[in-house]
mmCIF file of C-alpha atoms in Angstrom:
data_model
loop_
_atom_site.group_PDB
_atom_site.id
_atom_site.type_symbol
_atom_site.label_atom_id
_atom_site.label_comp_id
_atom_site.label_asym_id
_atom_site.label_seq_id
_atom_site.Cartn_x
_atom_site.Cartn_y
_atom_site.Cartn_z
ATOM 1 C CA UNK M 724 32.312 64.694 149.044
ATOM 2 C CA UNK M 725 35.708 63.930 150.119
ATOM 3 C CA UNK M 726 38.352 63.791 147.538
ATOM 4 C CA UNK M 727 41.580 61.399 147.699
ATOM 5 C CA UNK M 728 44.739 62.862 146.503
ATOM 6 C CA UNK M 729 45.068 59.844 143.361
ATOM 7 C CA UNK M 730 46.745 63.214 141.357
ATOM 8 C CA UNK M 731 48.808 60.875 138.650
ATOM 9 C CA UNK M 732 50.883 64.093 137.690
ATOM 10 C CA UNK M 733 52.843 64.127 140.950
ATOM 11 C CA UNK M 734 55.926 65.938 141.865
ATOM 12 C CA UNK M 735 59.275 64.168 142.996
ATOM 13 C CA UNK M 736 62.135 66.082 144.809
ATOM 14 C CA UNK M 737 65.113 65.525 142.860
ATOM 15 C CA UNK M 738 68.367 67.557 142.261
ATOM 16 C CA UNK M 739 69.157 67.963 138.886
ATOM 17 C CA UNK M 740 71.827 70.004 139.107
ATOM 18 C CA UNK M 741 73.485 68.941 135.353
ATOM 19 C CA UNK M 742 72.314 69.912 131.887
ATOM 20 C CA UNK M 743 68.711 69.834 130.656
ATOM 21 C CA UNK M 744 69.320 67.541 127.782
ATOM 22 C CA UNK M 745 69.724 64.917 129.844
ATOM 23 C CA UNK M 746 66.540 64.198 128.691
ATOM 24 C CA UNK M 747 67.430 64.330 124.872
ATOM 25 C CA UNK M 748 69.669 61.286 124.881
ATOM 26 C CA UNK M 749 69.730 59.691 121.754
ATOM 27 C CA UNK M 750 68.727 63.023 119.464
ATOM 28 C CA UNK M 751 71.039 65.422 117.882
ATOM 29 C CA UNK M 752 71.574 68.786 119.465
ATOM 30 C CA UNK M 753 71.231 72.210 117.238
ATOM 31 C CA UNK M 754 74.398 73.767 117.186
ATOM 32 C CA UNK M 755 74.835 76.351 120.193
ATOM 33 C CA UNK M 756 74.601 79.988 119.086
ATOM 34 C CA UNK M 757 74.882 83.537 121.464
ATOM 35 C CA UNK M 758 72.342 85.014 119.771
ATOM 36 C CA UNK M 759 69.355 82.195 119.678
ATOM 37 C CA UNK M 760 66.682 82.199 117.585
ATOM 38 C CA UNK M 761 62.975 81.269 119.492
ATOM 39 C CA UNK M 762 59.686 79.847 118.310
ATOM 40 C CA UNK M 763 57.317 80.932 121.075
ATOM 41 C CA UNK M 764 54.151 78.378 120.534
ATOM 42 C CA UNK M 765 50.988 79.936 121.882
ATOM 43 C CA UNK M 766 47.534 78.430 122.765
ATOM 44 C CA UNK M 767 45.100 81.420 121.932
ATOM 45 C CA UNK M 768 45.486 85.039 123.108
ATOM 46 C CA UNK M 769 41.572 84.876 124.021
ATOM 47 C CA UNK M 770 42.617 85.381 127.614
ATOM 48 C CA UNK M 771 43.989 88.937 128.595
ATOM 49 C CA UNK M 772 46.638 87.875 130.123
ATOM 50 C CA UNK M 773 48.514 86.301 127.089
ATOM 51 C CA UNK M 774 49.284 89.146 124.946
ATOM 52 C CA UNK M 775 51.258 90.260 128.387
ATOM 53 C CA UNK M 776 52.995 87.302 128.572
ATOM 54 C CA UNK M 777 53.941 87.094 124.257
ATOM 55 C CA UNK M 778 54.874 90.782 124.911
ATOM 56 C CA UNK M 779 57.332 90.312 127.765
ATOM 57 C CA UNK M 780 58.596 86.937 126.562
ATOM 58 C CA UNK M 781 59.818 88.988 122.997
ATOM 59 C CA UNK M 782 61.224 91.688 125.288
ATOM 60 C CA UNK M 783 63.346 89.689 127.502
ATOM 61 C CA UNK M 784 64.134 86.989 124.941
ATOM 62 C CA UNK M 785 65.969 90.354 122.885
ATOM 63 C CA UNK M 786 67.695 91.323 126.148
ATOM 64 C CA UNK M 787 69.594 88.591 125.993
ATOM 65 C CA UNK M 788 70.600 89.229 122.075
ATOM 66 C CA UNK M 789 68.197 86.657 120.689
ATOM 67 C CA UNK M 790 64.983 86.781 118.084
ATOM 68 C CA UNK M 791 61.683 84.979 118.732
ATOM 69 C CA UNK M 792 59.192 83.677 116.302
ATOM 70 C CA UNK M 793 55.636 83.564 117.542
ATOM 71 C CA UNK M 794 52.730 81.306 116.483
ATOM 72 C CA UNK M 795 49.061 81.487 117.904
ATOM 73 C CA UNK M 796 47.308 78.127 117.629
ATOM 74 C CA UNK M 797 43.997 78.983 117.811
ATOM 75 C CA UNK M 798 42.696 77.527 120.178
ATOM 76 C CA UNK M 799 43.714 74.222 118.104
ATOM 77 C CA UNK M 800 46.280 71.017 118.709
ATOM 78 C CA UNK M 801 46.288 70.159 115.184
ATOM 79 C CA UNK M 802 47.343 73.818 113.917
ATOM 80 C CA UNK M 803 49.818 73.552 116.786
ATOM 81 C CA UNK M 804 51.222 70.552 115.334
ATOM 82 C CA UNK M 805 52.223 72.416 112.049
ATOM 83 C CA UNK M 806 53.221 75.340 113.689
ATOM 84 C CA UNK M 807 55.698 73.203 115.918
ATOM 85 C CA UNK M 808 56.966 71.897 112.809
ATOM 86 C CA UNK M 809 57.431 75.261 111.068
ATOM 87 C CA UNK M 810 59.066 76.720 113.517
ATOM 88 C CA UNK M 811 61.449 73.721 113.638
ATOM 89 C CA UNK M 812 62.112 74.142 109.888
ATOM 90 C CA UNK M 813 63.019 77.337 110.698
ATOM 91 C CA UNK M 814 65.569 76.516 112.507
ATOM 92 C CA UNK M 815 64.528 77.603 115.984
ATOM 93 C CA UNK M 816 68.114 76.837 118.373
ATOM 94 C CA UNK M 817 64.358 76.120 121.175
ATOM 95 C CA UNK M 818 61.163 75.849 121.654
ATOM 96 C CA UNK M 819 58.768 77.483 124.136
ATOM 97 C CA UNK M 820 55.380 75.749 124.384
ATOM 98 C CA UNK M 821 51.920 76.632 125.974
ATOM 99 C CA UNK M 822 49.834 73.586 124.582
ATOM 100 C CA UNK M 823 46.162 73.573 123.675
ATOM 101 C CA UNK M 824 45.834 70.303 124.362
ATOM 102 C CA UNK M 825 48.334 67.913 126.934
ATOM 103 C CA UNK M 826 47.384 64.595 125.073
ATOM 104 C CA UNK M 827 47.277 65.660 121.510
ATOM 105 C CA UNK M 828 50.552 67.429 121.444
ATOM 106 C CA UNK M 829 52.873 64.740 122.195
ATOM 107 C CA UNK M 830 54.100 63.684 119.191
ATOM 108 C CA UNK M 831 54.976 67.066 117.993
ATOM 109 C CA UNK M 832 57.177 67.149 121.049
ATOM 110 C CA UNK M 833 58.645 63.932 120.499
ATOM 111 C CA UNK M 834 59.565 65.953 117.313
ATOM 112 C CA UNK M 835 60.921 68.507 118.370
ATOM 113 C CA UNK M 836 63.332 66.780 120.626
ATOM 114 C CA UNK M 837 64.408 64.195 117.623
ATOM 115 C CA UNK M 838 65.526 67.440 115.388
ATOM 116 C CA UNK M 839 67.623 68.623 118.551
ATOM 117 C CA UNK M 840 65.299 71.668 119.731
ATOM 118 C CA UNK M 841 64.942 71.275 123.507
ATOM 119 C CA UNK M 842 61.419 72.448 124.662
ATOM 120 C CA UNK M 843 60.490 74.451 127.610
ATOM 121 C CA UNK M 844 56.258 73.888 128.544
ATOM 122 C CA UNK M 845 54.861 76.846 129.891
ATOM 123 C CA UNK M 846 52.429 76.844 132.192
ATOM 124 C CA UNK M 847 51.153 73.441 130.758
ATOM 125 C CA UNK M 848 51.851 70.029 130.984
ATOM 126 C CA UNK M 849 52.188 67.692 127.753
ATOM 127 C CA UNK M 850 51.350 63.964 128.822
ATOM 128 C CA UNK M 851 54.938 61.222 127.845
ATOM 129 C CA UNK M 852 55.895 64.095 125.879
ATOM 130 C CA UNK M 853 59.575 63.986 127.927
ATOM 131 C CA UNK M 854 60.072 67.702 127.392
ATOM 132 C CA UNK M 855 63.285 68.946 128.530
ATOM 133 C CA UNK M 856 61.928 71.893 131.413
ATOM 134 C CA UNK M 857 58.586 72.701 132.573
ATOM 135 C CA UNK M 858 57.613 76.281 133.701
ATOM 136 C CA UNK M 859 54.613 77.782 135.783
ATOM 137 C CA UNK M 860 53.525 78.492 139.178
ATOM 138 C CA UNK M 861 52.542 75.869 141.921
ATOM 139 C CA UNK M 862 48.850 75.006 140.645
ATOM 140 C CA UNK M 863 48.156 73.047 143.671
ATOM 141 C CA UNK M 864 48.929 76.271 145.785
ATOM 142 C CA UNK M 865 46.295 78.143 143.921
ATOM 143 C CA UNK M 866 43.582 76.231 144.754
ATOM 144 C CA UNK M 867 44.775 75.951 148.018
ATOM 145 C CA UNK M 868 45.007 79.734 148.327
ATOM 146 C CA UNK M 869 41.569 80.065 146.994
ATOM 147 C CA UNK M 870 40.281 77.335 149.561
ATOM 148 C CA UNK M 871 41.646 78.926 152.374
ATOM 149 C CA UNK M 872 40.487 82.071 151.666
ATOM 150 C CA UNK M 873 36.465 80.962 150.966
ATOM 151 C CA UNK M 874 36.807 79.361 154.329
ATOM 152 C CA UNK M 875 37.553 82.255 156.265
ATOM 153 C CA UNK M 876 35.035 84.176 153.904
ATOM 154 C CA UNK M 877 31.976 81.985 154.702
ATOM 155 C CA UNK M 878 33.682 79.759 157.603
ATOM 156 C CA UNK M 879 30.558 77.012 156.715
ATOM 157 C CA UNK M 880 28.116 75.952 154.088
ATOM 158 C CA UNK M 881 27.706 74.941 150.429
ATOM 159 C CA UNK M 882 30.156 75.892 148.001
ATOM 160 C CA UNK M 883 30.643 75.157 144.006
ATOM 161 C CA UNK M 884 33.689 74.331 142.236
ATOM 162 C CA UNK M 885 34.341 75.015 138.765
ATOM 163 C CA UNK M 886 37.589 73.277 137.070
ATOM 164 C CA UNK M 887 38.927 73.014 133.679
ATOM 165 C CA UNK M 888 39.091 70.674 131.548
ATOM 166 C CA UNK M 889 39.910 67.149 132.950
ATOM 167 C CA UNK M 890 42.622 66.365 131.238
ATOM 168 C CA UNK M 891 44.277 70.003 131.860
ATOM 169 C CA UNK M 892 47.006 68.906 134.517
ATOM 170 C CA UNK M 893 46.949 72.183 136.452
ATOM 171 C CA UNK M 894 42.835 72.078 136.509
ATOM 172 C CA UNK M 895 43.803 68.691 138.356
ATOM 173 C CA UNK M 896 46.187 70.367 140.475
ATOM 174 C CA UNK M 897 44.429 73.396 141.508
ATOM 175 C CA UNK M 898 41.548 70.517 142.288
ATOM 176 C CA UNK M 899 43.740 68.803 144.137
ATOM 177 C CA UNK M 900 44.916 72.119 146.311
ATOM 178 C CA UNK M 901 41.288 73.171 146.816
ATOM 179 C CA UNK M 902 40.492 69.722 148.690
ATOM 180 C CA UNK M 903 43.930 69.894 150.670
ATOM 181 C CA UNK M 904 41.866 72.232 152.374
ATOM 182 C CA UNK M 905 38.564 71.352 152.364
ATOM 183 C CA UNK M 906 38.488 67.744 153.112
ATOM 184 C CA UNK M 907 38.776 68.039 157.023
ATOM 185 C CA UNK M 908 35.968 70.964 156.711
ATOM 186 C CA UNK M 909 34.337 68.511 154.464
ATOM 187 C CA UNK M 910 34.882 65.515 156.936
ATOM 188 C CA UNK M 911 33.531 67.810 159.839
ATOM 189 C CA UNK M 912 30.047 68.948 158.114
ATOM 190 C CA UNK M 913 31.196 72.668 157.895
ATOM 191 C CA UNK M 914 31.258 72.393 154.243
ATOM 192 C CA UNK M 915 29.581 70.712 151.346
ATOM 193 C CA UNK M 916 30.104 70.582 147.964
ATOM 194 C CA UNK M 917 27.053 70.856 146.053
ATOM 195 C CA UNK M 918 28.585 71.028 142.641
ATOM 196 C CA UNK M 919 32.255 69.810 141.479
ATOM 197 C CA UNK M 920 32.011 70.818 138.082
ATOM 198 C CA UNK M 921 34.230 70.105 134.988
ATOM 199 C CA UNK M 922 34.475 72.117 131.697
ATOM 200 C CA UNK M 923 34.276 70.635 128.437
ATOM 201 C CA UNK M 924 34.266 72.964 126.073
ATOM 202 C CA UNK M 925 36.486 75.617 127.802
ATOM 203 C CA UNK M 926 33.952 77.985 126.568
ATOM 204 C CA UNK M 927 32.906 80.738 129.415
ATOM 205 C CA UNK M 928 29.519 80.445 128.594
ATOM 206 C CA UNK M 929 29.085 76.652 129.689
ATOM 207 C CA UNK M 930 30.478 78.005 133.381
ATOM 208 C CA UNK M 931 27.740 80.255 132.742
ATOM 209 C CA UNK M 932 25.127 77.607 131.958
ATOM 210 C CA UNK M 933 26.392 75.589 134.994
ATOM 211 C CA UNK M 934 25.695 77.813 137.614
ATOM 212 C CA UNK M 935 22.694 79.249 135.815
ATOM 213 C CA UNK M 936 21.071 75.402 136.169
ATOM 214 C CA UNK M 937 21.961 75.308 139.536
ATOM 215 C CA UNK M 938 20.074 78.424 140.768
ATOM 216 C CA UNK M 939 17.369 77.257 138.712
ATOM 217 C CA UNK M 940 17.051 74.076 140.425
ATOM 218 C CA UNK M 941 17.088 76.184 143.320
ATOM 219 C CA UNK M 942 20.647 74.668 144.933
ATOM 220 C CA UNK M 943 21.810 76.994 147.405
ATOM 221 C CA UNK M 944 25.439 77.792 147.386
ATOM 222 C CA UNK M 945 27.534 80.878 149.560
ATOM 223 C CA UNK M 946 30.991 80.281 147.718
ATOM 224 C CA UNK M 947 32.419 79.608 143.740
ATOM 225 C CA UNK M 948 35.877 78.512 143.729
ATOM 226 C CA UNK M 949 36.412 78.964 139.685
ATOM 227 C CA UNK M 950 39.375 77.791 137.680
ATOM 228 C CA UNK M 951 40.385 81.541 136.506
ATOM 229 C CA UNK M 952 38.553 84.607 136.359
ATOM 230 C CA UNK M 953 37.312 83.932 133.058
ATOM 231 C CA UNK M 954 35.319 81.239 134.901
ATOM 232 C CA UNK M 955 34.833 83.510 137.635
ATOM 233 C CA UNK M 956 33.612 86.369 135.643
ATOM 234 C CA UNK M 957 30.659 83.916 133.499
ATOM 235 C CA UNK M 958 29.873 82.728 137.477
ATOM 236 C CA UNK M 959 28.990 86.542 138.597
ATOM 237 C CA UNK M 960 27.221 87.745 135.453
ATOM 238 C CA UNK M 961 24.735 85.284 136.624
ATOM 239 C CA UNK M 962 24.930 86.174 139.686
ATOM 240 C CA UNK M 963 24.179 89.226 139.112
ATOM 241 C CA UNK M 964 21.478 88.401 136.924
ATOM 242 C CA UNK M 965 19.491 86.625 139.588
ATOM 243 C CA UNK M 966 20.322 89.470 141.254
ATOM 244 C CA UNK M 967 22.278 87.269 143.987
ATOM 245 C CA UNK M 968 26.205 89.289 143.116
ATOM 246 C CA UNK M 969 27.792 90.194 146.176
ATOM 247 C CA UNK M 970 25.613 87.224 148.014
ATOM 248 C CA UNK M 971 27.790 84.759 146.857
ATOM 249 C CA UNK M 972 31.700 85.050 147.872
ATOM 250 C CA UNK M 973 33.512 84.266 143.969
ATOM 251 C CA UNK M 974 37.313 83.090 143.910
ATOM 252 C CA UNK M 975 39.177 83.240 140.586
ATOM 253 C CA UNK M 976 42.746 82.995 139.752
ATOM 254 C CA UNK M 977 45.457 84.944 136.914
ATOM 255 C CA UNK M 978 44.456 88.700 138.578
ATOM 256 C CA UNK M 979 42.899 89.881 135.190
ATOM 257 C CA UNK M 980 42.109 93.568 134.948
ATOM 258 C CA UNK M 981 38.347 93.241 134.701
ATOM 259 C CA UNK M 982 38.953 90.527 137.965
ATOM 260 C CA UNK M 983 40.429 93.373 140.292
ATOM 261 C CA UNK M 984 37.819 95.690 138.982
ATOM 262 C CA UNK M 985 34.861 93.382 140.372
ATOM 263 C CA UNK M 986 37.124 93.227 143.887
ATOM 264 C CA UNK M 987 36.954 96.655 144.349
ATOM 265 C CA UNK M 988 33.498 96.440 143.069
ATOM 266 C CA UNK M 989 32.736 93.763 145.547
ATOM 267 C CA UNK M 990 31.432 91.501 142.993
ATOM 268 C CA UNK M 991 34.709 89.025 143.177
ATOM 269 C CA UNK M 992 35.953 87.766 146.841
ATOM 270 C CA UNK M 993 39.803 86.985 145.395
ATOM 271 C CA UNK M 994 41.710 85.739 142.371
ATOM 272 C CA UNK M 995 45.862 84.300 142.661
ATOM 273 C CA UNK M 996 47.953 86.361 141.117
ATOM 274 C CA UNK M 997 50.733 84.586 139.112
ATOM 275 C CA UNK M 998 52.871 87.570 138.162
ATOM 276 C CA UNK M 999 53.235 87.555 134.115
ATOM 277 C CA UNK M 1000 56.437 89.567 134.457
ATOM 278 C CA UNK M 1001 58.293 87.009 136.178
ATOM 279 C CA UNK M 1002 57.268 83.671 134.422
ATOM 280 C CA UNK M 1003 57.255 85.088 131.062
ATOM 281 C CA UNK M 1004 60.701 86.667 131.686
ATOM 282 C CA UNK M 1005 62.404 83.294 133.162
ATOM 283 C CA UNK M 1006 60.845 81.433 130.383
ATOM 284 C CA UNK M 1007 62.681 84.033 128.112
ATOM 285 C CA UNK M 1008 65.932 83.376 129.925
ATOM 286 C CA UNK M 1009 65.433 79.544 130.176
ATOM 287 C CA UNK M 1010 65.111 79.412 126.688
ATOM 288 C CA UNK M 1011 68.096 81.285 125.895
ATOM 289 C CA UNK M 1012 69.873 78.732 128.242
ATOM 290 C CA UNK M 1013 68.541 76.260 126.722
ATOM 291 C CA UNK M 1014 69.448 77.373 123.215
ATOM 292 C CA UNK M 1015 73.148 78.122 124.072
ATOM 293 C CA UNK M 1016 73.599 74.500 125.872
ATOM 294 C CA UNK M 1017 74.007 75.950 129.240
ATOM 295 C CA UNK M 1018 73.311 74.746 132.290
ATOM 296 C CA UNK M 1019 70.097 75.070 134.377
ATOM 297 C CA UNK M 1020 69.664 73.707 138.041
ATOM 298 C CA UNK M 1021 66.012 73.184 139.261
ATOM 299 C CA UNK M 1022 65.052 70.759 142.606
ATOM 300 C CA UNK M 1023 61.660 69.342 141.378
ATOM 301 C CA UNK M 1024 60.143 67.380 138.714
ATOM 302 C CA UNK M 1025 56.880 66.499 137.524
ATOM 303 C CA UNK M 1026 55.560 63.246 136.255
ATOM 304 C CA UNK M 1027 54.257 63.378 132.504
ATOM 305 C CA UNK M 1028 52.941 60.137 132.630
ATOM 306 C CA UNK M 1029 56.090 58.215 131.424
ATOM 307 C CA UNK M 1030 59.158 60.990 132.183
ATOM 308 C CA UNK M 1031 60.259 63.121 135.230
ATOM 309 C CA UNK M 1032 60.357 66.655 133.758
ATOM 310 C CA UNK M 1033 62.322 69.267 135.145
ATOM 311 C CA UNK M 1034 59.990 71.917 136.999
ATOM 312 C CA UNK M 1035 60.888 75.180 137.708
ATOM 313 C CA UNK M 1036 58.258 76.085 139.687
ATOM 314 C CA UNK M 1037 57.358 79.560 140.794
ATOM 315 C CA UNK M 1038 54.491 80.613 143.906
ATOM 316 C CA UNK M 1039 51.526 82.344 143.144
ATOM 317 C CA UNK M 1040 49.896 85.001 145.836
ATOM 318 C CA UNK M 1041 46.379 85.490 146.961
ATOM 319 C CA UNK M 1042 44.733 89.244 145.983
ATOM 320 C CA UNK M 1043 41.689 90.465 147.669
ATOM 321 C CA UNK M 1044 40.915 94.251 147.791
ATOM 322 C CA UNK M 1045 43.197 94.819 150.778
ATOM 323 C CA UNK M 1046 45.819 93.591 149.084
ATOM 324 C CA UNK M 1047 45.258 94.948 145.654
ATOM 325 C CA UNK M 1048 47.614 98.311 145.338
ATOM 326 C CA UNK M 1049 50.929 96.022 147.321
ATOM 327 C CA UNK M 1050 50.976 93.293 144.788
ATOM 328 C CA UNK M 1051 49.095 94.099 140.790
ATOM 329 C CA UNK M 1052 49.159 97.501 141.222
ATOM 330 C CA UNK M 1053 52.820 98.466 142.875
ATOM 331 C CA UNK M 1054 54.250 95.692 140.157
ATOM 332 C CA UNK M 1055 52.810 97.850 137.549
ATOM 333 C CA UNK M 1056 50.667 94.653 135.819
ATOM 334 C CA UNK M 1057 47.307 96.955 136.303
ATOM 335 C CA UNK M 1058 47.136 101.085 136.478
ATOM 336 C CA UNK M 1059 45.385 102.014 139.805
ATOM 337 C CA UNK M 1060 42.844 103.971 137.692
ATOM 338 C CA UNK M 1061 42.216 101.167 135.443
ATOM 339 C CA UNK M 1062 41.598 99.023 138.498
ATOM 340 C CA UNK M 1063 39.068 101.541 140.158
ATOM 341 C CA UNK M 1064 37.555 102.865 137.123
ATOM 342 C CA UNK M 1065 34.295 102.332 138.229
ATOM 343 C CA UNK M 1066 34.161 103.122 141.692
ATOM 344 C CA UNK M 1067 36.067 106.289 143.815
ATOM 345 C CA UNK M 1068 39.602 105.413 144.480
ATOM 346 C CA UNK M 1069 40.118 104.450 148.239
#
């Protein structure tokens, strides 16, 4: 299986070195204020990582003399929707977004920008939403990261791939990344992919399902390259219930706690750290920007499907137990004892 790069949500290389809201032509701006009021929109805090994120956000967001108002959607676009809209009625000066869904949250967007609240997306795309700045790390260098790094784990064989959903832009950019890599192994016979597997549900416990079918079918595999460690983590409790863990090299990605446990433990091969601390605290200070009218310069955008959106895009790094103590651990986003909790401390 060789995969074309037919990614619709391409990046451009542009300079847009004026305001934002050159993207809110045509819709009244709130009145600029020094000390800016903030809806923070939130998905879910299922993952571990988002609590981090909402806490460092407030933090930074206070810093800078303003107030946020978080909302946790539940896992839902349609409770989104009303929270978008209550947190425009409460006058929010802007609007930080982490959609549930990138097609069902347009409209409330469009919204948004029509009552004058610019909106940042964070770590998520919205499809022909036209929001004014979009925030997270290079997705397509995360599955590249993870690519490389099965390859010169296994250097041949059968691998699995485990994505998001399909119509989760950075699941089809950290697709994309993965096959940057592989197709020439691909192309040679090194590698095959026996599985290219997309989520539905987004539920850990279909990743689980997936991989448990293949081993019953008896489909050999030496590498998982999983979406995040969420994924990753479903992938190895099978694993390890066909007794197979630490026979099968397992990438993840967002350098959970429980994720650097299983590398020490040997369980997990790698996960891409994204470092909370620095997205969550430029989103903060975007926002504020934002908020007060002032300028921001970025050098990319990203296609939503019918606007280039500003991206301020940030690089992720690959974490394997050599690496571990240098990067999560000397930030201070994991304790060294909670990282080797289970096993003596190297």
């Amino acid at each position: 299986m060789i995969v074309k790069k037919e990614h619709v949500f391409f990046l451009v290389t542009i300079l847009l070195s004026s305001s934002l809201f050159l993207n809110c032509q045509g819709s009244k701006k709130r009145q600029a204020t020094d000390k800016p009021l903030i809806g923070f929109l939130m998905d879910s805090l299922i993952e571990e990582r988002w609590a981090r994120d909402r806490d460092i956000f407030i933090s930074s967001v206070k810093t800078y003399g303003g107030n946020v108002i978080v909302q946790i959607g539940e896992e839902n676009a349609k409770t989104q929707e009303a929270q978008l809209q209550y947190l425009i009625d409460q006058g929010v000066n802007s609007l930080v977004l982490i959609p549930n869904d990138p097609d069902l949250l347009t409209k409330a967007v469009q919204e948004a920008k029509k009552h004058g609240v610019p909106v940042l997306l964070y770590e998520r795309l919205v499809h022909n939403g036209g929001a004014d700045l979009y925030l997270a790390y290079d997705a397509i260098k995360v599955g590249e990261l993870q690519a490389a790094y099965i390859l010169k784990t296994i250097k041949n064989g059968p691998v699995v791939i485990i994505n998001g959903k399909k119509n989760d832009p950075i699941a089809a950019s950290i697709h994309e990344g993965i096959f940057t890599i592989l197709n020439s192994e691909i192309k040679s016979g090194r590698i095959t992919v026996v599985e290219d597997y997309w989520v539905t549900t987004g539920n850990s416990e279909e990743v689980a399902d997936a991989i448990a079918g293949l081993i019953d079918k008896n489909i050999h595999f030496k590498a998982i390259l999983a979406y995040n460690d969420l994924y990753a983590e479903a992938a190895i409790r099978v694993l390890t219930l066909k007794r197979l863990a630490k026979k099968v090299a397992v990438a993840g990605a967002d350098a959970d706690l429980a994720a650097c446990q299983r590398i020490v433990e040997g369980t997990q091969t790698m996960t891409v750290y994204k470092p909370i601390e620095i997205i969550a605290a430029k989103a903060a200070e975007l926002a504020v920007y934002m908020a007060r009218n002032e300028r921001v310069t970025v050098h990319k955008a990203i296609f939503d499907g019918s606007y280039r959106v500003p991206y301020y895009q940030l690089e992720p790094i690959a974490v394997d137990a050599t690496n571990l103590r240098q990067t999560v651990i000397k930030d201070g986003f994991h304790l060294e004892e909670e990282v080797y909790r289970n096993v003596a401390l190297k």
